[in-house]
PDB file of C-alpha atoms in Angstrom:
ATOM      1  CA  MET A   1     -23.685 -23.344  14.184  1.00 43.00           C
ATOM      2  CA  ASP A   2     -22.195 -23.474  17.687  1.00 55.00           C
ATOM      3  CA  ASN A   3     -18.474 -24.286  17.464  1.00 65.00           C
ATOM      4  CA  SER A   4     -18.098 -24.430  21.229  1.00 78.00           C
ATOM      5  CA  SER A   5     -17.319 -27.762  22.872  1.00 83.00           C
ATOM      6  CA  GLY A   6     -17.848 -26.326  26.327  1.00 84.00           C
ATOM      7  CA  VAL A   7     -14.137 -26.631  27.150  1.00 90.00           C
ATOM      8  CA  GLY A   8     -12.946 -23.089  26.715  1.00 88.00           C
ATOM      9  CA  VAL A   9      -9.183 -23.573  26.516  1.00 92.00           C
ATOM     10  CA  ILE A  10      -9.542 -26.323  23.907  1.00 93.00           C
ATOM     11  CA  ASP A  11     -11.909 -24.195  21.822  1.00 93.00           C
ATOM     12  CA  LYS A  12      -9.472 -21.272  21.937  1.00 93.00           C
ATOM     13  CA  ALA A  13      -6.502 -23.481  21.005  1.00 94.00           C
ATOM     14  CA  ALA A  14      -8.545 -24.842  18.078  1.00 93.00           C
ATOM     15  CA  LEU A  15      -9.186 -21.258  16.920  1.00 93.00           C
ATOM     16  CA  VAL A  16      -5.434 -20.616  16.887  1.00 93.00           C
ATOM     17  CA  LEU A  17      -4.715 -23.805  14.920  1.00 92.00           C
ATOM     18  CA  ASP A  18      -7.526 -23.014  12.461  1.00 88.00           C
ATOM     19  CA  ALA A  19      -6.053 -19.560  11.875  1.00 88.00           C
ATOM     20  CA  LEU A  20      -2.624 -21.058  11.127  1.00 87.00           C
ATOM     21  CA  GLU A  21      -4.053 -23.279   8.376  1.00 78.00           C
ATOM     22  CA  ALA A  22      -3.768 -20.280   6.040  1.00 73.00           C
ATOM     23  CA  GLY A  23       0.012 -20.127   6.491  1.00 77.00           C
ATOM     24  CA  PRO A  24       2.632 -18.217   8.544  1.00 84.00           C
ATOM     25  CA  THR A  25       0.870 -15.755  10.854  1.00 89.00           C
ATOM     26  CA  THR A  26       2.067 -12.963  13.140  1.00 92.00           C
ATOM     27  CA  LEU A  27       0.730 -12.546  16.664  1.00 95.00           C
ATOM     28  CA  ALA A  28      -1.275  -9.503  15.554  1.00 94.00           C
ATOM     29  CA  GLN A  29      -2.807 -11.505  12.707  1.00 93.00           C
ATOM     30  CA  LEU A  30      -3.678 -14.328  15.111  1.00 94.00           C
ATOM     31  CA  VAL A  31      -5.421 -11.871  17.403  1.00 95.00           C
ATOM     32  CA  ALA A  32      -7.420 -10.492  14.479  1.00 93.00           C
ATOM     33  CA  ALA A  33      -8.290 -13.948  13.120  1.00 91.00           C
ATOM     34  CA  THR A  34      -9.379 -15.467  16.419  1.00 93.00           C
ATOM     35  CA  GLY A  35     -11.012 -12.448  18.063  1.00 94.00           C
ATOM     36  CA  LEU A  36      -9.282 -13.386  21.307  1.00 94.00           C
ATOM     37  CA  ALA A  37      -7.373 -11.045  23.606  1.00 96.00           C
ATOM     38  CA  ARG A  38      -3.709 -10.586  22.710  1.00 96.00           C
ATOM     39  CA  PRO A  39      -2.362 -11.981  26.037  1.00 96.00           C
ATOM     40  CA  THR A  40      -4.611 -15.049  25.657  1.00 96.00           C
ATOM     41  CA  VAL A  41      -3.459 -15.683  22.081  1.00 96.00           C
ATOM     42  CA  HIS A  42       0.184 -15.231  23.052  1.00 96.00           C
ATOM     43  CA  ARG A  43      -0.108 -17.643  25.996  1.00 96.00           C
ATOM     44  CA  LEU A  44      -1.926 -20.264  23.926  1.00 96.00           C
ATOM     45  CA  ALA A  45       0.491 -19.978  20.994  1.00 95.00           C
ATOM     46  CA  LEU A  46       3.528 -20.455  23.249  1.00 95.00           C
ATOM     47  CA  ALA A  47       1.916 -23.468  24.925  1.00 95.00           C
ATOM     48  CA  LEU A  48       1.217 -24.978  21.506  1.00 95.00           C
ATOM     49  CA  VAL A  49       4.848 -24.303  20.500  1.00 93.00           C
ATOM     50  CA  TYR A  50       5.974 -26.174  23.636  1.00 92.00           C
ATOM     51  CA  HIS A  51       3.990 -29.223  22.505  1.00 92.00           C
ATOM     52  CA  ARG A  52       5.231 -28.847  18.876  1.00 90.00           C
ATOM     53  CA  LEU A  53       1.673 -28.356  17.604  1.00 92.00           C
ATOM     54  CA  VAL A  54       2.842 -24.888  16.531  1.00 92.00           C
ATOM     55  CA  SER A  55       6.295 -23.696  15.485  1.00 90.00           C
ATOM     56  CA  ARG A  56       8.032 -20.432  14.522  1.00 90.00           C
ATOM     57  CA  ASP A  57       9.510 -19.636  11.121  1.00 86.00           C
ATOM     58  CA  MET A  58      12.687 -17.663  10.385  1.00 86.00           C
ATOM     59  CA  GLN A  59      10.736 -14.382  10.677  1.00 86.00           C
ATOM     60  CA  GLY A  60       9.278 -15.380  14.047  1.00 89.00           C
ATOM     61  CA  ARG A  61       5.786 -15.952  12.647  1.00 90.00           C
ATOM     62  CA  PHE A  62       3.681 -18.800  13.965  1.00 92.00           C
ATOM     63  CA  VAL A  63       3.198 -21.859  11.721  1.00 88.00           C
ATOM     64  CA  LEU A  64       1.664 -25.291  12.169  1.00 87.00           C
ATOM     65  CA  GLY A  65       4.115 -27.585  13.956  1.00 86.00           C
ATOM     66  CA  SER A  66       5.773 -30.887  13.108  1.00 79.00           C
ATOM     67  CA  ARG A  67       3.771 -32.785  15.728  1.00 83.00           C
ATOM     68  CA  LEU A  68       0.659 -32.339  13.588  1.00 80.00           C
ATOM     69  CA  VAL A  69       2.423 -34.049  10.688  1.00 69.00           C
ATOM     70  CA  GLU A  70       3.421 -36.927  12.962  1.00 72.00           C
ATOM     71  CA  LEU A  71      -0.131 -37.312  14.245  1.00 76.00           C
ATOM     72  CA  ALA A  72      -1.545 -37.182  10.724  1.00 69.00           C
ATOM     73  CA  SER A  73       0.920 -39.874   9.659  1.00 65.00           C
ATOM     74  CA  ALA A  74      -0.074 -42.059  12.595  1.00 66.00           C
ATOM     75  CA  ALA A  75      -3.747 -41.632  11.692  1.00 65.00           C
ATOM     76  CA  GLY A  76      -2.962 -42.805   8.179  1.00 61.00           C
ATOM     77  CA  GLU A  77      -0.915 -45.799   9.307  1.00 65.00           C
ATOM     78  CA  ASP A  78      -3.855 -48.084  10.078  1.00 77.00           C
ATOM     79  CA  ARG A  79      -5.359 -47.360   6.653  1.00 83.00           C
ATOM     80  CA  LEU A  80      -1.987 -48.028   5.047  1.00 87.00           C
ATOM     81  CA  ILE A  81      -1.515 -51.358   6.836  1.00 87.00           C
ATOM     82  CA  ALA A  82      -5.082 -52.410   6.014  1.00 86.00           C
ATOM     83  CA  ALA A  83      -4.391 -51.854   2.308  1.00 90.00           C
ATOM     84  CA  ALA A  84      -0.869 -53.278   2.410  1.00 93.00           C
ATOM     85  CA  GLY A  85      -1.477 -57.036   2.721  1.00 93.00           C
ATOM     86  CA  PRO A  86      -2.735 -57.958  -0.755  1.00 95.00           C
ATOM     87  CA  VAL A  87      -0.492 -55.386  -2.443  1.00 96.00           C
ATOM     88  CA  LEU A  88       2.670 -56.774  -0.821  1.00 96.00           C
ATOM     89  CA  LEU A  89       1.671 -60.364  -1.578  1.00 95.00           C
ATOM     90  CA  GLN A  90       1.161 -59.463  -5.238  1.00 96.00           C
ATOM     91  CA  LEU A  91       4.472 -57.612  -5.297  1.00 97.00           C
ATOM     92  CA  ARG A  92       6.288 -60.558  -3.714  1.00 95.00           C
ATOM     93  CA  ASP A  93       4.734 -63.071  -6.084  1.00 95.00           C
ATOM     94  CA  SER A  94       5.384 -60.922  -9.170  1.00 96.00           C
ATOM     95  CA  THR A  95       9.048 -60.249  -8.372  1.00 95.00           C
ATOM     96  CA  GLY A  96       9.957 -63.367  -6.394  1.00 94.00           C
ATOM     97  CA  GLU A  97      11.493 -61.143  -3.717  1.00 95.00           C
ATOM     98  CA  SER A  98      10.550 -60.080  -0.186  1.00 95.00           C
ATOM     99  CA  ALA A  99       8.367 -56.953  -0.075  1.00 96.00           C
ATOM    100  CA  GLN A 100       8.066 -54.378   2.708  1.00 96.00           C
ATOM    101  CA  ILE A 101       6.559 -51.044   3.639  1.00 96.00           C
ATOM    102  CA  PHE A 102       8.629 -48.596   5.688  1.00 95.00           C
ATOM    103  CA  ARG A 103       7.565 -45.529   7.642  1.00 90.00           C
ATOM    104  CA  ARG A 104       9.965 -42.914   8.943  1.00 87.00           C
ATOM    105  CA  GLN A 105      10.166 -42.677  12.723  1.00 80.00           C
ATOM    106  CA  GLY A 106      12.604 -39.988  13.815  1.00 76.00           C
ATOM    107  CA  ASP A 107      16.102 -40.938  12.689  1.00 81.00           C
ATOM    108  CA  SER A 108      15.063 -44.483  11.736  1.00 88.00           C
ATOM    109  CA  ARG A 109      12.687 -46.192   9.346  1.00 92.00           C
ATOM    110  CA  VAL A 110      10.406 -48.914  10.630  1.00 89.00           C
ATOM    111  CA  CYS A 111       9.015 -51.889   8.726  1.00 92.00           C
ATOM    112  CA  VAL A 112       5.224 -51.673   9.241  1.00 88.00           C
ATOM    113  CA  ALA A 113       4.206 -54.453   6.822  1.00 92.00           C
ATOM    114  CA  SER A 114       6.047 -57.303   5.126  1.00 94.00           C
ATOM    115  CA  ALA A 115       5.595 -60.262   2.773  1.00 94.00           C
ATOM    116  CA  GLU A 116       8.581 -62.598   2.881  1.00 91.00           C
ATOM    117  CA  ARG A 117       9.832 -64.750   0.039  1.00 85.00           C
ATOM    118  CA  PRO A 118       8.806 -68.233   1.291  1.00 80.00           C
ATOM    119  CA  ILE A 119      11.896 -70.225   0.259  1.00 76.00           C
ATOM    120  CA  GLY A 120      15.480 -69.751  -0.810  1.00 74.00           C
ATOM    121  CA  LEU A 121      17.930 -66.936  -0.143  1.00 72.00           C
ATOM    122  CA  ARG A 122      16.021 -63.842   0.944  1.00 74.00           C
ATOM    123  CA  ASP A 123      16.318 -60.551   2.774  1.00 74.00           C
ATOM    124  CA  THR A 124      14.244 -61.065   5.924  1.00 80.00           C
ATOM    125  CA  ILE A 125      12.909 -57.883   7.562  1.00 89.00           C
ATOM    126  CA  PRO A 126      10.233 -58.651  10.188  1.00 89.00           C
ATOM    127  CA  VAL A 127       7.506 -56.114  10.991  1.00 89.00           C
ATOM    128  CA  GLY A 128       8.793 -53.735  13.673  1.00 87.00           C
ATOM    129  CA  THR A 129      12.403 -53.836  12.477  1.00 91.00           C
ATOM    130  CA  GLN A 130      14.123 -50.442  12.743  1.00 90.00           C
ATOM    131  CA  LEU A 131      16.675 -49.654  10.045  1.00 94.00           C
ATOM    132  CA  THR A 132      18.876 -46.682   9.297  1.00 95.00           C
ATOM    133  CA  MET A 133      17.749 -43.577   7.397  1.00 95.00           C
ATOM    134  CA  LYS A 134      21.318 -43.233   6.090  1.00 96.00           C
ATOM    135  CA  ALA A 135      21.315 -46.154   3.626  1.00 97.00           C
ATOM    136  CA  GLY A 136      19.011 -48.181   1.402  1.00 97.00           C
ATOM    137  CA  SER A 137      16.500 -47.317  -1.296  1.00 98.00           C
ATOM    138  CA  ALA A 138      13.609 -46.912   1.175  1.00 98.00           C
ATOM    139  CA  ALA A 139      15.627 -44.334   3.109  1.00 97.00           C
ATOM    140  CA  GLN A 140      16.355 -42.528  -0.174  1.00 98.00           C
ATOM    141  CA  VAL A 141      12.649 -42.396  -1.009  1.00 98.00           C
ATOM    142  CA  LEU A 142      11.589 -41.272   2.484  1.00 96.00           C
ATOM    143  CA  LEU A 143      14.155 -38.443   2.394  1.00 96.00           C
ATOM    144  CA  ALA A 144      14.052 -37.343  -1.251  1.00 97.00           C
ATOM    145  CA  TRP A 145      10.926 -35.162  -1.011  1.00 95.00           C
ATOM    146  CA  GLU A 146      11.671 -33.606   2.396  1.00 89.00           C
ATOM    147  CA  ASP A 147      12.143 -29.846   2.754  1.00 83.00           C
ATOM    148  CA  HIS A 148      15.622 -28.433   2.190  1.00 85.00           C
ATOM    149  CA  GLU A 149      16.641 -28.297   5.858  1.00 82.00           C
ATOM    150  CA  ARG A 150      15.641 -31.906   6.613  1.00 83.00           C
ATOM    151  CA  LEU A 151      17.198 -33.015   3.340  1.00 91.00           C
ATOM    152  CA  LEU A 152      20.584 -31.551   4.300  1.00 91.00           C
ATOM    153  CA  GLU A 153      20.319 -33.063   7.775  1.00 89.00           C
ATOM    154  CA  GLY A 154      19.440 -36.458   6.332  1.00 92.00           C
ATOM    155  CA  LEU A 155      22.369 -36.423   3.917  1.00 95.00           C
ATOM    156  CA  HIS A 156      24.887 -35.983   6.748  1.00 94.00           C
ATOM    157  CA  ASN A 157      26.906 -39.237   6.935  1.00 96.00           C
ATOM    158  CA  ALA A 158      24.515 -40.911   4.481  1.00 97.00           C
ATOM    159  CA  ARG A 159      25.677 -43.614   2.076  1.00 96.00           C
ATOM    160  CA  PHE A 160      23.881 -41.830  -0.789  1.00 97.00           C
ATOM    161  CA  THR A 161      24.466 -38.379  -2.274  1.00 97.00           C
ATOM    162  CA  PRO A 162      22.352 -35.348  -3.275  1.00 97.00           C
ATOM    163  CA  THR A 163      22.717 -36.516  -6.894  1.00 97.00           C
ATOM    164  CA  VAL A 164      21.193 -39.878  -5.992  1.00 97.00           C
ATOM    165  CA  LEU A 165      18.218 -38.175  -4.318  1.00 97.00           C
ATOM    166  CA  ALA A 166      17.752 -35.884  -7.318  1.00 97.00           C
ATOM    167  CA  GLY A 167      17.546 -39.026  -9.458  1.00 98.00           C
ATOM    168  CA  VAL A 168      14.961 -40.517  -7.094  1.00 98.00           C
ATOM    169  CA  ARG A 169      12.773 -37.415  -7.428  1.00 98.00           C
ATOM    170  CA  ARG A 170      13.166 -37.368 -11.211  1.00 98.00           C
ATOM    171  CA  ARG A 171      12.373 -41.065 -11.757  1.00 98.00           C
ATOM    172  CA  GLY A 172       9.926 -41.537  -8.904  1.00 98.00           C
ATOM    173  CA  TRP A 173      11.808 -44.516  -7.419  1.00 98.00           C
ATOM    174  CA  GLY A 174      15.107 -45.438  -5.757  1.00 98.00           C
ATOM    175  CA  GLN A 175      17.482 -48.382  -5.883  1.00 98.00           C
ATOM    176  CA  SER A 176      20.422 -49.489  -3.768  1.00 97.00           C
ATOM    177  CA  LEU A 177      23.253 -51.995  -4.087  1.00 97.00           C
ATOM    178  CA  GLY A 178      24.812 -53.112  -0.810  1.00 95.00           C
ATOM    179  CA  GLU A 179      24.162 -49.724   0.868  1.00 95.00           C
ATOM    180  CA  ARG A 180      22.510 -51.099   3.997  1.00 91.00           C
ATOM    181  CA  GLU A 181      23.973 -54.608   3.924  1.00 92.00           C
ATOM    182  CA  PRO A 182      26.632 -56.132   1.657  1.00 94.00           C
ATOM    183  CA  GLY A 183      25.178 -58.296  -1.092  1.00 95.00           C
ATOM    184  CA  VAL A 184      21.619 -56.949  -0.727  1.00 95.00           C
ATOM    185  CA  ALA A 185      19.875 -54.893  -3.415  1.00 96.00           C
ATOM    186  CA  SER A 186      16.522 -53.113  -3.209  1.00 97.00           C
ATOM    187  CA  VAL A 187      14.041 -50.996  -5.149  1.00 98.00           C
ATOM    188  CA  SER A 188      11.606 -48.591  -3.466  1.00 98.00           C
ATOM    189  CA  ALA A 189       8.880 -46.137  -4.448  1.00 98.00           C
ATOM    190  CA  PRO A 190       6.961 -43.507  -2.454  1.00 98.00           C
ATOM    191  CA  VAL A 191       3.504 -43.935  -0.953  1.00 96.00           C
ATOM    192  CA  ARG A 192       1.722 -40.596  -0.617  1.00 93.00           C
ATOM    193  CA  GLY A 193      -0.975 -39.601   1.838  1.00 87.00           C
ATOM    194  CA  PRO A 194      -4.133 -37.716   0.828  1.00 83.00           C
ATOM    195  CA  SER A 195      -2.265 -34.377   1.029  1.00 79.00           C
ATOM    196  CA  GLY A 196       0.364 -35.595  -1.450  1.00 88.00           C
ATOM    197  CA  ARG A 197       3.092 -35.874   1.181  1.00 86.00           C
ATOM    198  CA  VAL A 198       5.323 -38.971   1.086  1.00 91.00           C
ATOM    199  CA  ILE A 199       4.342 -40.969   4.176  1.00 89.00           C
ATOM    200  CA  ALA A 200       5.906 -44.369   3.414  1.00 93.00           C
ATOM    201  CA  ALA A 201       8.081 -46.347   1.029  1.00 97.00           C
ATOM    202  CA  VAL A 202       7.135 -49.664  -0.551  1.00 98.00           C
ATOM    203  CA  SER A 203      10.149 -51.855  -1.311  1.00 98.00           C
ATOM    204  CA  ILE A 204      11.430 -55.159  -2.539  1.00 97.00           C
ATOM    205  CA  SER A 205      14.809 -56.489  -1.444  1.00 96.00           C
ATOM    206  CA  GLY A 206      16.961 -59.531  -2.080  1.00 94.00           C
ATOM    207  CA  PRO A 207      20.423 -60.698  -3.105  1.00 94.00           C
ATOM    208  CA  ILE A 208      22.244 -58.755  -5.805  1.00 95.00           C
ATOM    209  CA  GLU A 209      22.809 -62.071  -7.606  1.00 94.00           C
ATOM    210  CA  ARG A 210      19.078 -62.183  -8.415  1.00 94.00           C
ATOM    211  CA  LEU A 211      18.216 -58.489  -8.560  1.00 95.00           C
ATOM    212  CA  THR A 212      21.387 -57.733 -10.593  1.00 96.00           C
ATOM    213  CA  ARG A 213      23.368 -54.521 -10.407  1.00 96.00           C
ATOM    214  CA  GLN A 214      20.477 -52.646 -12.028  1.00 96.00           C
ATOM    215  CA  PRO A 215      17.518 -53.766  -9.911  1.00 97.00           C
ATOM    216  CA  GLY A 216      15.445 -50.774 -10.989  1.00 97.00           C
ATOM    217  CA  ARG A 217      15.584 -51.880 -14.606  1.00 97.00           C
ATOM    218  CA  LEU A 218      14.050 -55.206 -13.580  1.00 96.00           C
ATOM    219  CA  HIS A 219      11.530 -54.155 -10.979  1.00 97.00           C
ATOM    220  CA  ALA A 220      10.931 -50.372 -10.796  1.00 98.00           C
ATOM    221  CA  GLU A 221       7.776 -50.497 -12.882  1.00 98.00           C
ATOM    222  CA  ILE A 222       6.013 -53.063 -10.701  1.00 98.00           C
ATOM    223  CA  VAL A 223       7.183 -51.431  -7.438  1.00 98.00           C
ATOM    224  CA  CYS A 224       5.893 -48.055  -8.675  1.00 98.00           C
ATOM    225  CA  ASN A 225       2.599 -49.692  -9.587  1.00 98.00           C
ATOM    226  CA  ALA A 226       2.301 -51.018  -6.022  1.00 98.00           C
ATOM    227  CA  SER A 227       3.000 -47.534  -4.658  1.00 98.00           C
ATOM    228  CA  ARG A 228       0.263 -46.072  -6.876  1.00 97.00           C
ATOM    229  CA  ILE A 229      -2.262 -48.669  -5.657  1.00 96.00           C
ATOM    230  CA  LEU A 230      -1.448 -47.877  -2.012  1.00 96.00           C
ATOM    231  CA  THR A 231      -1.543 -44.117  -2.605  1.00 95.00           C
ATOM    232  CA  GLU A 232      -4.936 -44.430  -4.284  1.00 94.00           C
ATOM    233  CA  ALA A 233      -6.243 -46.599  -1.424  1.00 91.00           C
ATOM    234  CA  LEU A 234      -5.251 -43.917   1.094  1.00 87.00           C
ATOM    235  CA  ARG A 235      -6.856 -41.200  -1.032  1.00 86.00           C
ATOM    236  CA  LYS A 236     -10.132 -43.112  -1.277  1.00 82.00           C
ATOM    237  CA  SER A 237     -10.193 -43.858   2.446  1.00 68.00           C
ATOM    238  CA  ASN A 238      -9.999 -40.106   3.046  1.00 65.00           C
ATOM    239  CA  ASP A 239     -12.951 -39.251   0.761  1.00 61.00           C
TER     240      ASP A 239
END
């Protein structure tokens, strides 16, 4: 089978990325894996590092870069939003509270889908709203399964603690009481992409008076069920 597209530099860059799929790789190993000349591999690898498609680890080896994760997340977003509508409506109707899905975007989290409680006191978060990654149960969930370095960075000046995040990982869901906004409580659970990585958080939010001071006791089970449905929908769309 001919793996050539006819665009030489792209084909060579693809060879480098393919070689890195196996894990951290030295320059010499990249040369051996790709069959390309050492100066060519070195030039391509540095260009890919510049564009964050490749990175370097603590030992200076080449690894796949964070930009690939961001692109993969973006590719999954349309599938997530397509599956979100009926799930959020069911979640809203079952709990009586507004339901949302959040994606991380840099130092913020963005509401990418929402089903508002139609009447009465509610926590209104329109699609496109950017909120902090330093407070709220969705922020807890989006941070809890990150690698150690990003976890420490995310905890800096956060309203929650490492103990809280350990509890999120253990239970599989997070809750907050007035962390983001006084008087507002929320419950969130992780949505995982086909690789198993947490790519979003599904949440409900509303006044503490209704959700009580233990909102997870009331609603964690149904929020986790919604997260499982969304995770399964993303897995099937990838088959």
